[in-house]
Short mmCIF file of C-alpha atoms in Angstrom, two decimals:
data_model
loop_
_atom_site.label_atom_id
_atom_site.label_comp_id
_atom_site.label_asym_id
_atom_site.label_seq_id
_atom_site.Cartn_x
_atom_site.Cartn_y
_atom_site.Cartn_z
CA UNK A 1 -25.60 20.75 137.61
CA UNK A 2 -25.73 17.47 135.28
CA UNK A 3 -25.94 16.82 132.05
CA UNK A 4 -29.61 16.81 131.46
CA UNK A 5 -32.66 18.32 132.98
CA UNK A 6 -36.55 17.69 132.15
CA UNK A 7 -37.19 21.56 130.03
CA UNK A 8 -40.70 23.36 130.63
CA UNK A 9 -43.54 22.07 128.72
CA UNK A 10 -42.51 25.69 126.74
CA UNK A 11 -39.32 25.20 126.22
CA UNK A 12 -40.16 21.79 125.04
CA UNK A 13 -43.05 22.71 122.25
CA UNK A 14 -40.01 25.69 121.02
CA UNK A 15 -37.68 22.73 121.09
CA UNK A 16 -40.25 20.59 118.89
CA UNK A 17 -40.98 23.29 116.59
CA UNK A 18 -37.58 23.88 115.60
CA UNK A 19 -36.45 20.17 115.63
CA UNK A 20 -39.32 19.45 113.42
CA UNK A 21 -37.97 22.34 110.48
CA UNK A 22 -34.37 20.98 110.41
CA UNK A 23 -35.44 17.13 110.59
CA UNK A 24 -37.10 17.26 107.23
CA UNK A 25 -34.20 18.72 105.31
CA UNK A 26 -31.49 16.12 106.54
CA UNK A 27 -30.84 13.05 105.76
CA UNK A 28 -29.17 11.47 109.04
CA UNK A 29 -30.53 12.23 112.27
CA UNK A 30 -28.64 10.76 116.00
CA UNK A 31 -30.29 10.88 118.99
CA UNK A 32 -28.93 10.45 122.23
CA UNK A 33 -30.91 12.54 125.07
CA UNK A 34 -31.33 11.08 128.18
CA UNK A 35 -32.52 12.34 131.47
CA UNK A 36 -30.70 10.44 134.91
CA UNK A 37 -33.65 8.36 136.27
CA UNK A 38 -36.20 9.01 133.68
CA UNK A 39 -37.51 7.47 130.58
CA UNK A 40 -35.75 9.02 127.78
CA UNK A 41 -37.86 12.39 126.07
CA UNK A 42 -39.64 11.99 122.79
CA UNK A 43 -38.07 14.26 120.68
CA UNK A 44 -39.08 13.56 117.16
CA UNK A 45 -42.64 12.34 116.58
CA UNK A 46 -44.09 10.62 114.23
CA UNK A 47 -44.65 13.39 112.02
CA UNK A 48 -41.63 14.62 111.94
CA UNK A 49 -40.80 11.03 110.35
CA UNK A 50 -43.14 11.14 107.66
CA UNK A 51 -41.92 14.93 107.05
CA UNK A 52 -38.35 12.96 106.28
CA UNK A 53 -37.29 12.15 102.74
CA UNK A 54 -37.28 8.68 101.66
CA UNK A 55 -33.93 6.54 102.27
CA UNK A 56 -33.16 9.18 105.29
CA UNK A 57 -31.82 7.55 108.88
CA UNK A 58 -32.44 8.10 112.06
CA UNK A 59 -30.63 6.46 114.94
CA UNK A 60 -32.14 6.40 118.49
CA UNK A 61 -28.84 5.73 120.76
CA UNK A 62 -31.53 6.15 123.95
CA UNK A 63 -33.72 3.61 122.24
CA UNK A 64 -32.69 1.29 125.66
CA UNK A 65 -34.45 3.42 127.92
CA UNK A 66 -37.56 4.54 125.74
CA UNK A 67 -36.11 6.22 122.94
CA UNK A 68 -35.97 10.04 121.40
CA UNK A 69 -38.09 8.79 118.51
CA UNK A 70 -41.68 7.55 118.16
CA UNK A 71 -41.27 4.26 116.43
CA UNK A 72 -37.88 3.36 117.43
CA UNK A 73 -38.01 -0.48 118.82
CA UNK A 74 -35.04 -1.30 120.76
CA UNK A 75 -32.83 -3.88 119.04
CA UNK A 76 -34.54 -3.73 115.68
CA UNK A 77 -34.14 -1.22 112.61
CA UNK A 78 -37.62 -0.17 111.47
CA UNK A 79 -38.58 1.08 107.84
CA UNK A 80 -41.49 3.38 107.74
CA UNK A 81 -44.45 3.83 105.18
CA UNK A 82 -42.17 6.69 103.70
CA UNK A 83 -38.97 5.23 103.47
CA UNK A 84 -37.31 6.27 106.67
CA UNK A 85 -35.51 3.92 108.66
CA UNK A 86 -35.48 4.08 112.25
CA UNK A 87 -32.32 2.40 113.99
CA UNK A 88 -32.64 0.89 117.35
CA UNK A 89 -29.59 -1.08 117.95
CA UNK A 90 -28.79 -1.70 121.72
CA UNK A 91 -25.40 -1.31 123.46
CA UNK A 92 -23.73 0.90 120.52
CA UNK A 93 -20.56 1.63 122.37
CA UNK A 94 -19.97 -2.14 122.59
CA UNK A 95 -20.77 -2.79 118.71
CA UNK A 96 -17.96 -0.04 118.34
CA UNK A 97 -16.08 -0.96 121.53
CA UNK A 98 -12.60 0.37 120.02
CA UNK A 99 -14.29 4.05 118.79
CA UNK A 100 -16.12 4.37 122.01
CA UNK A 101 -13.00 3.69 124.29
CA UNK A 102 -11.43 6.04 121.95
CA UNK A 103 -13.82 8.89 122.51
CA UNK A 104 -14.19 8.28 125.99
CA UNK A 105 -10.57 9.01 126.44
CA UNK A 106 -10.31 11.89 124.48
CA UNK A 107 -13.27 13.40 126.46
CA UNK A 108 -11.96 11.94 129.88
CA UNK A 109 -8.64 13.87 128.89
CA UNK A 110 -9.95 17.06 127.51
CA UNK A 111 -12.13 16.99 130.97
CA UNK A 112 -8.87 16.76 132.99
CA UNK A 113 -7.20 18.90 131.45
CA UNK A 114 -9.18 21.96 132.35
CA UNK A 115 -8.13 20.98 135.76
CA UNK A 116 -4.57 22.11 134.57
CA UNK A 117 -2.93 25.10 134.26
CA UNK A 118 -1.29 25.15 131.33
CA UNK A 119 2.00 27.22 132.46
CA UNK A 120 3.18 25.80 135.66
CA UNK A 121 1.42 22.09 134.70
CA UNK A 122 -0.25 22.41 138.61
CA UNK A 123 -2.96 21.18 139.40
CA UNK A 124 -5.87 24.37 139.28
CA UNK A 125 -9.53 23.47 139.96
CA UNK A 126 -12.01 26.34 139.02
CA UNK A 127 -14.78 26.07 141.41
CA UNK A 128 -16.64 28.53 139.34
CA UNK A 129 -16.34 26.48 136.41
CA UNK A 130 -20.10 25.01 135.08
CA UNK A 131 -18.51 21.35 134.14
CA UNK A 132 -16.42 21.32 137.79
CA UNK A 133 -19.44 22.54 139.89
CA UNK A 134 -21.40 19.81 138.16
CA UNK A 135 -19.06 17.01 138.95
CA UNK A 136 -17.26 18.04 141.92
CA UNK A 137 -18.94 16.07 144.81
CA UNK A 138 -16.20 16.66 147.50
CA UNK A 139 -14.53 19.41 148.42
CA UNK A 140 -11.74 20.24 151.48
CA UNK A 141 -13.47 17.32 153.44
CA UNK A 142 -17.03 18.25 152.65
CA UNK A 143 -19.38 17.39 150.68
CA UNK A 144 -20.68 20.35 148.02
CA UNK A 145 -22.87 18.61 145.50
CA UNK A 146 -26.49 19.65 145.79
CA UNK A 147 -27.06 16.06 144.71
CA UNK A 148 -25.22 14.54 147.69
CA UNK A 149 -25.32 17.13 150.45
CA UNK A 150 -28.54 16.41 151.86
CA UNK A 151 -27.31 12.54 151.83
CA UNK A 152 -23.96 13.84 154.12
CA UNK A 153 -25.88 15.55 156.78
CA UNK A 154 -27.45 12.61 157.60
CA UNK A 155 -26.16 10.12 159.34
CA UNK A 156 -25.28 7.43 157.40
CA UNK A 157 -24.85 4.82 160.11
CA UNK A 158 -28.03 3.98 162.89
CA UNK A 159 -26.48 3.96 166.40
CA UNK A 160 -25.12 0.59 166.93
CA UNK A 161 -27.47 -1.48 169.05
CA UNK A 162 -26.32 -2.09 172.94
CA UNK A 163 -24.12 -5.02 172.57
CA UNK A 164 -25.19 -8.17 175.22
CA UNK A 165 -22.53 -9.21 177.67
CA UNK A 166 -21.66 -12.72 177.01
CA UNK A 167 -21.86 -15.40 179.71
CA UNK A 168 -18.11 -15.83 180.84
CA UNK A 169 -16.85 -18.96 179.33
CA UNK A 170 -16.84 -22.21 181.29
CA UNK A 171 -13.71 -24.80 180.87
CA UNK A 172 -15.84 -27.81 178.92
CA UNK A 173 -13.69 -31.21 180.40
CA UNK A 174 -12.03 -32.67 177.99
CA UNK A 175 -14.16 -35.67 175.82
CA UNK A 176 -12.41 -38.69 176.26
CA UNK A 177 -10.50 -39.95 173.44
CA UNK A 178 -11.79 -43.61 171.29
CA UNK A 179 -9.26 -45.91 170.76
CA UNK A 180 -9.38 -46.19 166.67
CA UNK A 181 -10.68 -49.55 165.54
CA UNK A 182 -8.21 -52.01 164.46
CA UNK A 183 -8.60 -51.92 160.31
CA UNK A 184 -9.71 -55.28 158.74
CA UNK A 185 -7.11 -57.66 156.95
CA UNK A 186 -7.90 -57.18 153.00
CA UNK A 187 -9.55 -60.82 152.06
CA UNK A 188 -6.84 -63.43 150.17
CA UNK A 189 -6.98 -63.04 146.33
CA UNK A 190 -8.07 -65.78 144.55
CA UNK A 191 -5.52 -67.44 142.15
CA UNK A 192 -6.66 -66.84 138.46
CA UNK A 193 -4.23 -69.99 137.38
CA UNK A 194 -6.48 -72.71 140.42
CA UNK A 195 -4.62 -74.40 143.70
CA UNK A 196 -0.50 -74.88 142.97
#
């Protein structure tokens, strides 16, 4: 399970085909596909930009890891030959920190809620469910993400190394003490007014 997954080079050139029909009729286009621990996909090309009608967006919210479209440039808004600009801000959720928090909340609560049922308001986990089986990683004590299950059956910790015996501790005699130096007498002030 997980959000995204790297499609066959198939399912990819269907994807393109179809993305490229509906991308030249609209006049706003958001992008936002990203793949854990990959450089984001290229999902509209070039041509699919010229193919856009003049004064038409498109926004590239993966632009930070590569970008979904060919001639985004992270931090910048571009303007092609045509007339399409290409938005490539960086860290959108913090230029729209309150509408982000916002949506994340809303989707943090609809998530827990499914967790719910509704009638006796106890707590009902579907382990058949696609969104729970993708984001459960423990379960009962063990471990049941595919993700993570290798990584729990084995060990985490090396066997600690043999510790040394320490030398039993010898009684050090005790340093004789210093008699503290006698401080110093502060020198007479002179008189500003001469001798009285």
């Amino acid at each position: 399970g997980g959000y995204a997954k790297e499609m066959s080079k198939e399912y990819q050139a269907k994807q393109a085909a179809l993305t490229a029909e509906h991308i030249a009729k609209q006049d706003i286009v958001i992008t936002t596909a990203l793949i854990p621990g990959r450089p984001a996909p290229k999902l509209v090309s070039a041509q699919m930009v010229a193919s856009m009608k003049p004064g038409s967006v498109l926004v590239d919210l993966a632009v930070e890891r590569g970008g979904n479209v060919e001639g985004a440039v992270p931090g910048k808004v571009v303007t092609t030959a045509n007339g399409v600009k290409i938005v490539g801000h960086l860290n959108v959720p913090g230029r729209v920190a309150a509408s982000a928090s916002l949506l994340y909340a809303k989707n943090l609560f609809a998530f827990l809620e499914t967790m719910v049922d509704k009638g006796s308001k106890q707590i009902a986990i579907n382990r058949d469910d696609e969104l729970v089986k993708a984001t459960m990683l423990t379960d009962a004590g063990k471990v049941v993400h595919p993700n993570f299950a290798k990584a729990a059956e084995t060990p985490s910790e090396q066997a600690a190394p043999a510790k040394a015996e320490k030398p039993a501790k010898t009684e050090k005699p005790a340093a004789a003490k210093k008699p503290a130096a006698p401080k110093k007498a502060a020198p007479p002030k002179k008189s500003s007014q001469g001798d009285a």
